[in-house]
Short mmCIF file of C-alpha atoms in Angstrom, two decimals:
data_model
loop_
_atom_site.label_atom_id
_atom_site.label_comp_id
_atom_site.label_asym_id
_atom_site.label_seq_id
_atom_site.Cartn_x
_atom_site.Cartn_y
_atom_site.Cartn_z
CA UNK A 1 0.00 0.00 0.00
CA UNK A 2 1.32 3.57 -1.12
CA UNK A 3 1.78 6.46 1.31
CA UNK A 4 2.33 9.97 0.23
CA UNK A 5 3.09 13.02 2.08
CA UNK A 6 1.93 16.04 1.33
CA UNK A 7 4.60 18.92 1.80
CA UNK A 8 3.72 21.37 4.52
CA UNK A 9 4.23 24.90 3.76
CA UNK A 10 7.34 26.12 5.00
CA UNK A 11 5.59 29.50 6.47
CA UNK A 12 2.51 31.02 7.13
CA UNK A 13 3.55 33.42 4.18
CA UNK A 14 3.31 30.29 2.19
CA UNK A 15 0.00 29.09 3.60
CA UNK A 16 -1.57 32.33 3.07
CA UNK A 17 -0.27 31.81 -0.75
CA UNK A 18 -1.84 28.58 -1.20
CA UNK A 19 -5.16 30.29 0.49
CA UNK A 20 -5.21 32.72 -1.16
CA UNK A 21 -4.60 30.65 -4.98
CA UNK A 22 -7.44 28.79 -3.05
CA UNK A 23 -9.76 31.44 -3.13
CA UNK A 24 -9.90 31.95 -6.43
CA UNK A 25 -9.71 28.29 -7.55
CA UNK A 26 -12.25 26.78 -5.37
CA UNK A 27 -15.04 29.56 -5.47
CA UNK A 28 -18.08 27.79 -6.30
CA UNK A 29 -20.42 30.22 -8.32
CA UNK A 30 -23.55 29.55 -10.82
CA UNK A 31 -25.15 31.73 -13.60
CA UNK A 32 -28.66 32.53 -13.59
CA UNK A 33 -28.49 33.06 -17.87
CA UNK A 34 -25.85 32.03 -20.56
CA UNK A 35 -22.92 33.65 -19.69
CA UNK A 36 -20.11 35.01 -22.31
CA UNK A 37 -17.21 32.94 -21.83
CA UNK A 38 -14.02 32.00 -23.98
CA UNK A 39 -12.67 28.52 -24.82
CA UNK A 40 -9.27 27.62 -26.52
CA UNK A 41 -8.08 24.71 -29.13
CA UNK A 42 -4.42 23.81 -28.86
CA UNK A 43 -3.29 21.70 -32.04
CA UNK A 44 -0.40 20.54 -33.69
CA UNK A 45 0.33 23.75 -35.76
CA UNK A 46 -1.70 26.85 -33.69
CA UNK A 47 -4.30 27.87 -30.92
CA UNK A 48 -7.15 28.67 -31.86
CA UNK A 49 -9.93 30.54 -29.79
CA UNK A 50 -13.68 30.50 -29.66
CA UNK A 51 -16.53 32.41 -28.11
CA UNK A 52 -19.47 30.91 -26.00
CA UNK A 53 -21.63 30.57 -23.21
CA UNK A 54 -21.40 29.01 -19.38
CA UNK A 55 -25.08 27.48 -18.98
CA UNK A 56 -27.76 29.33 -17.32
CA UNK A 57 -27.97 26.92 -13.70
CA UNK A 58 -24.87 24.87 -14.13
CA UNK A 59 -22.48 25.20 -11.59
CA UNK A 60 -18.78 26.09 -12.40
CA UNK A 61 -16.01 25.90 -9.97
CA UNK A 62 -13.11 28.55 -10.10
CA UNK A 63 -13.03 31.78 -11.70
CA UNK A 64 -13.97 32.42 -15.51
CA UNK A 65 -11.44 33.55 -17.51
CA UNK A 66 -11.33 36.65 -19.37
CA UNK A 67 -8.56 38.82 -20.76
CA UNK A 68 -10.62 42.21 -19.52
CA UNK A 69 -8.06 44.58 -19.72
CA UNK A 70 -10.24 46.29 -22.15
CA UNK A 71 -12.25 47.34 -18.95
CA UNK A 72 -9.41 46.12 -16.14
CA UNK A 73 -12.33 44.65 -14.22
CA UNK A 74 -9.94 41.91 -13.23
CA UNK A 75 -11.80 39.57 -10.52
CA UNK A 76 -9.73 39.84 -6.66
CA UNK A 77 -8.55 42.79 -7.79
CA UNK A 78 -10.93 45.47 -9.15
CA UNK A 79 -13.94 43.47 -8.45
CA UNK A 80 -14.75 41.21 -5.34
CA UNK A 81 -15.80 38.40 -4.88
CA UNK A 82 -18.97 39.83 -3.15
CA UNK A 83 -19.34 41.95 -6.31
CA UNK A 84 -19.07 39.48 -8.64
CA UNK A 85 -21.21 36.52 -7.19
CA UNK A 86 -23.82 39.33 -6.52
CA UNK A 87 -23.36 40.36 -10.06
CA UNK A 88 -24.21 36.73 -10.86
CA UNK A 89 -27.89 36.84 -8.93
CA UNK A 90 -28.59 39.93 -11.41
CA UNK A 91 -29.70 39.18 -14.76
CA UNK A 92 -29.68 42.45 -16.08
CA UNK A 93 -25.90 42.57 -14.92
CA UNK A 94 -22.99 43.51 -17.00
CA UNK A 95 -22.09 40.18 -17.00
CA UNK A 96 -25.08 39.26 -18.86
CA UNK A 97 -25.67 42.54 -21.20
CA UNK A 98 -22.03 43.43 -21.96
CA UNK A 99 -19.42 41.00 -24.16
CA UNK A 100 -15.87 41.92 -24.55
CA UNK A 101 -15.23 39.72 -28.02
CA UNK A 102 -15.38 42.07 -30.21
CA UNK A 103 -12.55 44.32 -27.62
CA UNK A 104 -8.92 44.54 -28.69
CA UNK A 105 -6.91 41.14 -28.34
CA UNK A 106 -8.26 37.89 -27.83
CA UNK A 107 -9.16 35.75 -25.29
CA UNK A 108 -11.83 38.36 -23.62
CA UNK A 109 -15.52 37.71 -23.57
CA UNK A 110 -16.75 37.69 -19.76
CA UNK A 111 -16.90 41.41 -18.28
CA UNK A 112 -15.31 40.18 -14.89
CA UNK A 113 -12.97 37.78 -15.36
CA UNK A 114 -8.88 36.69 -14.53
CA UNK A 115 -5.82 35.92 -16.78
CA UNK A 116 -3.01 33.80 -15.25
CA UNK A 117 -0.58 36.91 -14.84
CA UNK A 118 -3.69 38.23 -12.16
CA UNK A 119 -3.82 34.44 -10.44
CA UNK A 120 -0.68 34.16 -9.34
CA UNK A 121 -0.15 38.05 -8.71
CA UNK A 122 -3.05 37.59 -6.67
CA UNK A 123 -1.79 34.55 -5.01
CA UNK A 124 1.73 36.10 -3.92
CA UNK A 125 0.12 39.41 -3.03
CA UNK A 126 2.06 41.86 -5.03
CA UNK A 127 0.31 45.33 -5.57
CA UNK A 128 -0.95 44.68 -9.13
CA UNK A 129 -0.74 42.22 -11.58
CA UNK A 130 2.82 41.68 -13.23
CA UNK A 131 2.78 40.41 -17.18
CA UNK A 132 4.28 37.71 -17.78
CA UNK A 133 6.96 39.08 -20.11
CA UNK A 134 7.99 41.25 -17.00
CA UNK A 135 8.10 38.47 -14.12
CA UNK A 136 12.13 37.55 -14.80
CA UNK A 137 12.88 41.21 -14.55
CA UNK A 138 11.15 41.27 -10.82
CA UNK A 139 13.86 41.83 -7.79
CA UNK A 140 12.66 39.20 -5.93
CA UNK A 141 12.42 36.67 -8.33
CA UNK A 142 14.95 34.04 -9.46
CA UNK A 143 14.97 30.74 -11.18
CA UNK A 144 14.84 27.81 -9.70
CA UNK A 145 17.38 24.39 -10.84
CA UNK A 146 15.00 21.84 -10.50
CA UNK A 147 17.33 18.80 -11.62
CA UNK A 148 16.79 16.63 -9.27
CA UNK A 149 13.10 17.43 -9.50
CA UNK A 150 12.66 17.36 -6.12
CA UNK A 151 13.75 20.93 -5.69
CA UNK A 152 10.34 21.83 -6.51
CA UNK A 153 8.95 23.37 -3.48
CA UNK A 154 5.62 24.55 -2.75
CA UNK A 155 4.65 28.46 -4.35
CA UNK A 156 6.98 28.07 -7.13
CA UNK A 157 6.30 30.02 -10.21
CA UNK A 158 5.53 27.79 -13.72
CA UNK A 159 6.87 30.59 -16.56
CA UNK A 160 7.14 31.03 -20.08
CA UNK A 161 7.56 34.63 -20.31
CA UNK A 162 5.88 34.90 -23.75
CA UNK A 163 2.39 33.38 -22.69
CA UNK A 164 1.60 32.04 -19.52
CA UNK A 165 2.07 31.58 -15.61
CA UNK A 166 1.26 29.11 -13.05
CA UNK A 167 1.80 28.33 -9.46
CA UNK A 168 1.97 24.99 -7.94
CA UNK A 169 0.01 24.67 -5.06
CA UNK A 170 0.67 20.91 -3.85
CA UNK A 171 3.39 18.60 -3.70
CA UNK A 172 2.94 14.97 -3.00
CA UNK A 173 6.42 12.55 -2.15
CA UNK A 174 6.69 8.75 -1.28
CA UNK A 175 8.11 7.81 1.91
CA UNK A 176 11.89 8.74 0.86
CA UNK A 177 10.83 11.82 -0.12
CA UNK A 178 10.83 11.16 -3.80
CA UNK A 179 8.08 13.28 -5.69
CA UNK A 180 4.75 11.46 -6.92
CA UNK A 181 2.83 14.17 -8.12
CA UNK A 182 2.92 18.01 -8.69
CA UNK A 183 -0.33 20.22 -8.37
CA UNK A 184 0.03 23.56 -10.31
CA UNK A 185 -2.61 26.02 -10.21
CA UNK A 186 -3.76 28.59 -13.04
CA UNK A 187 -6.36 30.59 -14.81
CA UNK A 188 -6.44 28.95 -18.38
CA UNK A 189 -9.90 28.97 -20.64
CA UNK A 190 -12.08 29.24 -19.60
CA UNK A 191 -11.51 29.01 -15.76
CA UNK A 192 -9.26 29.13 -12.73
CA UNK A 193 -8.01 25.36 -12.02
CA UNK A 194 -5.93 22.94 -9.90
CA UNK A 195 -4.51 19.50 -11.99
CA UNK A 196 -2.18 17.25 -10.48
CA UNK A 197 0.81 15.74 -12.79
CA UNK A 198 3.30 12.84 -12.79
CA UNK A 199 7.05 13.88 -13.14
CA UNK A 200 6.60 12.54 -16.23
CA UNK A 201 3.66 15.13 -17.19
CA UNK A 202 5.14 17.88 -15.82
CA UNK A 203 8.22 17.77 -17.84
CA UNK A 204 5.99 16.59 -20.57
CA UNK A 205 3.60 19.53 -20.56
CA UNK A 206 5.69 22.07 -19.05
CA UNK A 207 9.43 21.64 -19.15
CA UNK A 208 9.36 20.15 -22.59
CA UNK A 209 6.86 23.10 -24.16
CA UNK A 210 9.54 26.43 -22.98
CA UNK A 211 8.15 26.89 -19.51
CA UNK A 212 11.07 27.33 -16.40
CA UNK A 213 10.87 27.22 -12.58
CA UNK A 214 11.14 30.78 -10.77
CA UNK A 215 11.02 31.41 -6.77
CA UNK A 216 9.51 34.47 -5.26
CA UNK A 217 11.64 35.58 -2.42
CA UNK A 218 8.97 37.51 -0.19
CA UNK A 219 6.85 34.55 0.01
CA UNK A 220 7.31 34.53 3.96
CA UNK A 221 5.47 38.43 4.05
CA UNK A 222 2.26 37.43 2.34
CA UNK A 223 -0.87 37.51 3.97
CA UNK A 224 -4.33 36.32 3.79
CA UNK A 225 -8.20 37.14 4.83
CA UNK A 226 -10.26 34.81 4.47
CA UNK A 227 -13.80 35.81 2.48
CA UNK A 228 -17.12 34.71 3.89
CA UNK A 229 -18.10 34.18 -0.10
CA UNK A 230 -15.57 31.44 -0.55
CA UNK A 231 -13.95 28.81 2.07
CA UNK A 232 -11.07 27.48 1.75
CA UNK A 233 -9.45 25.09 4.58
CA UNK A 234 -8.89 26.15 7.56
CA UNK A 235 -10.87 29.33 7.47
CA UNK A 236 -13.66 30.30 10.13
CA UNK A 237 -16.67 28.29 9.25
CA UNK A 238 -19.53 30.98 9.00
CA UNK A 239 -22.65 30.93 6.83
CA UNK A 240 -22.65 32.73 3.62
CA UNK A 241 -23.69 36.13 3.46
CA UNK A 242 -27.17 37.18 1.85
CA UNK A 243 -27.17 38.45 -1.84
CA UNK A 244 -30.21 41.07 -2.21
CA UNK A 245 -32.79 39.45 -4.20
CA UNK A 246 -35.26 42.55 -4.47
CA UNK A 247 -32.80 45.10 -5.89
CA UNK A 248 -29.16 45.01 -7.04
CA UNK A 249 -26.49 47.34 -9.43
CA UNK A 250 -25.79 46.59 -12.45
CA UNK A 251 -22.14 45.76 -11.77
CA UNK A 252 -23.15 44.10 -8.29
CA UNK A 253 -23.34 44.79 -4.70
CA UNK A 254 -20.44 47.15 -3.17
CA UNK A 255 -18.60 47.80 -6.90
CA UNK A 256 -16.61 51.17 -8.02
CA UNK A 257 -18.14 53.33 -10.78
CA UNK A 258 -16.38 55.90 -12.76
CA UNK A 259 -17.98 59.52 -12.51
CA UNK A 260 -18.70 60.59 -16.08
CA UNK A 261 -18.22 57.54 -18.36
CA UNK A 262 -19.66 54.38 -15.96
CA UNK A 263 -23.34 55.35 -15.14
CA UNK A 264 -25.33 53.50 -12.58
CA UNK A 265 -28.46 51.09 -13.33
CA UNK A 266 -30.62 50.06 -10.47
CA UNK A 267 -32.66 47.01 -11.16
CA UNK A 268 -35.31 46.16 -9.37
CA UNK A 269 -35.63 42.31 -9.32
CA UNK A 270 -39.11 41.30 -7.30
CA UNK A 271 -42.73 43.04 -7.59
CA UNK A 272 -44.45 45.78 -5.63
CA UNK A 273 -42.29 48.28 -4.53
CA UNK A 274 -43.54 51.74 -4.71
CA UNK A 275 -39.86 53.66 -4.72
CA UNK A 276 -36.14 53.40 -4.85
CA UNK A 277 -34.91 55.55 -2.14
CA UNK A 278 -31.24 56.32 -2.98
CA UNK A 279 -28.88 58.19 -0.04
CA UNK A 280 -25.73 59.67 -1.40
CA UNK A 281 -22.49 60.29 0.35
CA UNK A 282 -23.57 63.63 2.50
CA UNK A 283 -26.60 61.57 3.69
CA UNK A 284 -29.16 62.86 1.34
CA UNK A 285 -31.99 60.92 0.29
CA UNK A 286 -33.73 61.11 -3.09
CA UNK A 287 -36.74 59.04 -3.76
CA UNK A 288 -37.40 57.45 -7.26
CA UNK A 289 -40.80 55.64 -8.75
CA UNK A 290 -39.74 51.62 -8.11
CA UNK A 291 -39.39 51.19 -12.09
CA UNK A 292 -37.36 48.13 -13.44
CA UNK A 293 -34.19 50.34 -14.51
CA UNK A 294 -33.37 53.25 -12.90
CA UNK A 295 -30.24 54.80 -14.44
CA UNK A 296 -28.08 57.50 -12.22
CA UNK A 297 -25.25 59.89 -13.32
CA UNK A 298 -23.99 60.58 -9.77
CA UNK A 299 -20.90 63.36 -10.25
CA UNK A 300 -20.07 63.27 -6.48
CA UNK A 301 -17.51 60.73 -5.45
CA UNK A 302 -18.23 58.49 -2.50
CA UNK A 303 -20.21 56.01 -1.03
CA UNK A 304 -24.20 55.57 -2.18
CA UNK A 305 -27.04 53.30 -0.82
CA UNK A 306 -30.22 52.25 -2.33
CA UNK A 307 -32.99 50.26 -0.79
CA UNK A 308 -36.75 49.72 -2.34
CA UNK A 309 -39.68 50.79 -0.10
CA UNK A 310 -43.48 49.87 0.29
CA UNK A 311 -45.36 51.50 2.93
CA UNK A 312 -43.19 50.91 5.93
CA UNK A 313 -41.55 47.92 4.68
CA UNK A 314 -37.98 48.31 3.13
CA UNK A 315 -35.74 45.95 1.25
CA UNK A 316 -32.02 45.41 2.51
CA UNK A 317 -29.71 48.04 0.84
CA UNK A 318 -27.33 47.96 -2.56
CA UNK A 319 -24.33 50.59 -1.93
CA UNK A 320 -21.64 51.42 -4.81
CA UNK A 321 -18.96 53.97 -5.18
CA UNK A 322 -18.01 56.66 -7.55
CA UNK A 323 -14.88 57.22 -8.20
CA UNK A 324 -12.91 59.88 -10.22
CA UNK A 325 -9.30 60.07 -10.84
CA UNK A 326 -8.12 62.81 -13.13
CA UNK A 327 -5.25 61.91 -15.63
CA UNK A 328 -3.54 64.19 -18.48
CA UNK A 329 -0.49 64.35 -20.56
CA UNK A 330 1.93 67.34 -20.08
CA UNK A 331 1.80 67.44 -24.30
CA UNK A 332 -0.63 66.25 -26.40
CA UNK A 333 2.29 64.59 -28.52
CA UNK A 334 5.70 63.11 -27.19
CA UNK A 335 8.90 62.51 -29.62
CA UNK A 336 9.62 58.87 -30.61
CA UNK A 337 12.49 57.82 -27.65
CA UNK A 338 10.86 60.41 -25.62
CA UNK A 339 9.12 59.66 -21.60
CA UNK A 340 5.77 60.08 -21.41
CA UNK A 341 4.76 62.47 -18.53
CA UNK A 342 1.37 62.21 -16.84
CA UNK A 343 -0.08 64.50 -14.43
CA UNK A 344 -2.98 62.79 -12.17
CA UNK A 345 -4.95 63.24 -9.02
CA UNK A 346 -7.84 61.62 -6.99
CA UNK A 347 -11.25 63.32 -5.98
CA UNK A 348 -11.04 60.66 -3.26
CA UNK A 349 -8.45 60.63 -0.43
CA UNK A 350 -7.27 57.08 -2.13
CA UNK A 351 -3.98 57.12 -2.82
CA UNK A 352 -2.75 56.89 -6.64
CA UNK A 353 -0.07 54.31 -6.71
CA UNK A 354 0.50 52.20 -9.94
CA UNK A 355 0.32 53.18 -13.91
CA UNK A 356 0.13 50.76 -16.72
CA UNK A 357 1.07 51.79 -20.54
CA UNK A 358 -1.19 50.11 -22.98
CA UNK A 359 -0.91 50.06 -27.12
CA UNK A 360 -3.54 50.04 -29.49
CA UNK A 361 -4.68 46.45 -28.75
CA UNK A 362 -4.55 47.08 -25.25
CA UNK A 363 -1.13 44.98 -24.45
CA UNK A 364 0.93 46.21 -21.63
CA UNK A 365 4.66 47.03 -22.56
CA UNK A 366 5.32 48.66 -19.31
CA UNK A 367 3.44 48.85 -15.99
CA UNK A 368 4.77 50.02 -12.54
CA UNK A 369 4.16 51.16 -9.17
CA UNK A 370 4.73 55.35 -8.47
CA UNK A 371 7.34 56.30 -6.20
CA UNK A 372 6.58 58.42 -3.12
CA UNK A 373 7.84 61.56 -4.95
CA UNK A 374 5.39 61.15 -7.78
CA UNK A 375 2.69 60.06 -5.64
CA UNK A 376 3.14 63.35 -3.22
CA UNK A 377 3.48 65.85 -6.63
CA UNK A 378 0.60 64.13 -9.43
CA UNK A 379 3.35 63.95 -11.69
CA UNK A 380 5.51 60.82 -13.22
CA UNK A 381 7.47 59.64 -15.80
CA UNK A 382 6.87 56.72 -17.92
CA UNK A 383 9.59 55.19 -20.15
CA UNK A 384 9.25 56.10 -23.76
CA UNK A 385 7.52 53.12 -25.50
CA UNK A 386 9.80 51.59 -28.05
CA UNK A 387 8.16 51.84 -31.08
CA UNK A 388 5.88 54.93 -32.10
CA UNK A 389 2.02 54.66 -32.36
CA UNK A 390 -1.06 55.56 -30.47
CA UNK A 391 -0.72 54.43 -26.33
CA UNK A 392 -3.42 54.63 -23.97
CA UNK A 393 -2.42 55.01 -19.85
CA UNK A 394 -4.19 54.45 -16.73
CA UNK A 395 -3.29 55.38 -13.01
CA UNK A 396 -4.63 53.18 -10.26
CA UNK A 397 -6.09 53.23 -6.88
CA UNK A 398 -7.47 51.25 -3.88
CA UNK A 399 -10.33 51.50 -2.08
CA UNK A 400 -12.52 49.11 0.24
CA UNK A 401 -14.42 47.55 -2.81
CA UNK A 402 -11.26 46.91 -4.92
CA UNK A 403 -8.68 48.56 -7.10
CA UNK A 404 -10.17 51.35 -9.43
CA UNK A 405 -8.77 53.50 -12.68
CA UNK A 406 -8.95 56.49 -14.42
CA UNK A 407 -10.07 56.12 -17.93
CA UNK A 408 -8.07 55.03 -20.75
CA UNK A 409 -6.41 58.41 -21.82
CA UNK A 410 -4.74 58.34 -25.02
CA UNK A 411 -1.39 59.73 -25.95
CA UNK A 412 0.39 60.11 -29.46
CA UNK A 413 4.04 58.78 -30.00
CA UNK A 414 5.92 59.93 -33.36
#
C-alpha cells in the first residue's frame, strides 16, 4: 500500500499563498443566464480561440477567464468576490448585457474575469498584476534548478515569459521523499483550475513546451483574509452572506463606478415596490418611482445606498462607489524615444499608486508602481515606448471595494 506526504508549507507566508490561490480556484459560483465565456483549441500547428456561453444553472467551480483589460475589471482585484457573485444573482448585470469579443486582443468575452498573470499576482500578493513578459525582470524573483526534481517546493512560479504563468500549489512525495505528483494552479480557458501531474507530465507539458521554474523571495510576508463568499481550509466556518434578491447594481453589490463615463443602473428584481430611495455620500436621500431600470449619473464621489420601499416595509440596501481620478499628458504629442509624462490626481483621499502603458490592442509594454515623490506631486514619468504609435495610460487606486482606474487616456508617440 502507497503512502504519500503532502509537503507542509514552510511558512505562514506560504500558507496564506496557497489560500489565497485557493480562493480563487475553489469559489463555487452559478449563472442565472448564458454567460459570455471564452474557450481555446491547442493543435499541432496553432491555438485557436472560440466564443461561447457558461449554462444558465450549471455550476462552475473557479473563476472564468477573461482577458478584460479592455475594462481592467480583473476579478480579486478590481472586483470582489462579493461583487461578482452578486453580479451573478442579477440578470440584467454587465455580465449578462455586456461581451468583450469584439474588444482589442483575444481571449476576452466575460466582463469580470482573470488571466493567469492576475492568479498568481493575486496569489503572492504583489500590488498589481505583473505580465508575464515582466516576471524575470522582478527583484525578488529568481529561477529555480529543478534537476533533481525534487527541488520543486511549494509556491513556485511555472513561466514562459511569452504566454503564460502558473503556481503549484501541492506537492505529494513517497516515503523517501521522492516526488509522486505536482499540483500547479492557473487561470487557463475558460476558468481558474488545480490539476495534479506525474514527473513525467510535468516535464511533458511544461518543461518540454519552454516553460522554467522561478522562486519568489517575499513569500514569507504574504498575507491572507479569508472571504465569507468562498472557504477554503482552515478558514472560520460561518454561513454565507445574503445576496439582495429585491434590488441590485448593475455591476453588483459594493462595486466602483467611474464619474462621467460608468453610469449607474438600479434594477429592481421582485414586484411591488412603490420607490427606490437612494442616499448619497452627504446623507441625502432622493426618492425614485420603483421602475425596473433606474439609471443614475452621480458626479459626487463616495459612497451611495439604495434600498426599495413599500409602505413601511424596506428591502435590505445595494451601496456602490463613484470614483474619479483625473489623468492628463503634459503634451498632447511626445517625440519617438521620448518619456511620457502624466499628471494625475484623486477626488477621493485614495492614494494613486500604480500606472500601466497600454498600445492600441490594449497589451501592456510597461506597468509600474509610483514612487513616493510622484505620488506626493501628481506627476511621473513613464519610459518612452519603443516603437511609435497611439498608447493609452491608466493610473490606479485602492479603495474598500477593490482597485479602481482612471479612464483610458490616449497619448500620441511619433
Amino acid at each position: 500500500m502507497r503512502t504519500l506526504y503532502h509537503d507542509k508549507p514552510f511558512s505562514q507566508g506560504a500558507e496564506n499563498v496557497i489560500k489565497r490561490a485557493r480562493q480563487l480556484a475553489d469559489v463555487r459560483w452559478t449563472p442565472v443566464k448564458p454567460l459570455p465565456n471564452a474557450l481555446r483549441s491547442k493543435g499541432p500547428e496553432k491555438k485557436e480561440y472560440y466564443y461561447g456561453y457558461f449554462s444558465a444553472w450549471h455550476p462552475q467551480t473557479g473563476l472564468p477567464y477573461s482577458s478584460c483589460r479592455t475594462v481592467e475589471k480583473y476579478i480579486g482585484w478590481n472586483v470582489s468576490l462579493e461583487t461578482y457573485l452578486s453580479a451573478l444573482r442579477n440578470p440584467h448585470s454587465v455580465l449578462y448585457t455586456r461581451e468583450l469579443k469584439n474588444s482589442p486582443g483575444t481571449k476576452a468575452n466575460t466582463y469580470y474575469g482573470i488571466v493567469c498573470s492576475m492568479y498568481v499576482s493575486y496569489a503572492l500578493q504583489l500590488p498589481y498584476r505583473v505580465v508575464c513578459k515582466d516576471w524575470p525582470a522582478l527583484p525578488h524573483v529568481h529561477q529555480v534548478d529543478i534537476d533533481p526534481l525534487e527541488n520543486l517546493r511549494l509556491c513556485d512560479i511555472m513561466l514562459e515569459p511569452k504566454s503564460h504563468i502558473g503556481i503549484i500549489t501541492d506537492i505529494r512525495r513517497d516515503a523517501d521523499g521522492k516526488i509522486y505528483d505536482i499540483e500547479v494552479s492557473e487561470s487557463t480557458l475558460p476558468l481558474v483550475v488545480s490539476n495534479r501531474f506525474t514527473p513525467e507530465e510535468f516535464q511533458r507539458f511544461w518543461i518540454d513546451d519552454g516553460y522554467s521554474v522561478w522562486r519568489y523571495d517575499l513569500v514569507d510576508e504574504v498575507t491572507y483574509t479569508p472571504d465569507p463568499f468562498v472557504y477554503v481550509d482552515g478558514d472560520p466556518e460561518v454561513a454565507p452572506p445574503k445576496i439582495n434578491e429585491d434590488i441590485l447594481p448593475d455591476f453588483g453589490n459594493k462595486a466602483n463606478y467611474r464619474v462621467g463615463d460608468e453610469p449607474v443602473e438600479l434594477c429592481v428584481l421582485t414586484e411591488g415596490w412603490e420607490s427606490i430611495e437612494v442616499t448619497d455620500p452627504a446623507g441625502k436621500v432622493t426618492s425614485y418611482p420603483a421602475e425596473e431600470k433606474l439609471v443614475l449619473h452621480p458626479e459626487t464621489v463616495g459612497i451611495y445606498a439604495a434600498r426599495l420601499r413599500r409602505g413601511d416595509d424596506y428591502s435590505d440596501s445595494v451601496n456602490w462607489c463613484m470614483v474619479n481620478i483625473d489623468l492628463s499628458f503634459e503634451k498632447e504629442k511626445f517625440a519617438f524615444g521620448e518619456d511620457l509624462r502624466i499628471k494625475f490626481s484623486n477626488a477621493a483621499p485614495d492614494t494613486v499608486f500604480y500606472t500601466t502603458l497600454n498600445d492600441d490592442t490594449y497589451y501592456v509594454p510597461w506597468s509600474g508602481c509610483l514612487s513616493e515623490e510622484e505620488i506626493a506631486s501628481g506627476t511621473a514619468s513613464i519610459p518612452a515606448p519603443t516603437k511609435p504609435g497611439l498608447y493609452y495610460v491608466l493610473v490606479m487606486a485602492k479603495n474598500n471595494y477593490g482597485i479602481y482606474t482612471s479612464k483610458y487616456t490616449s497619448v500620441i508617440v511619433e
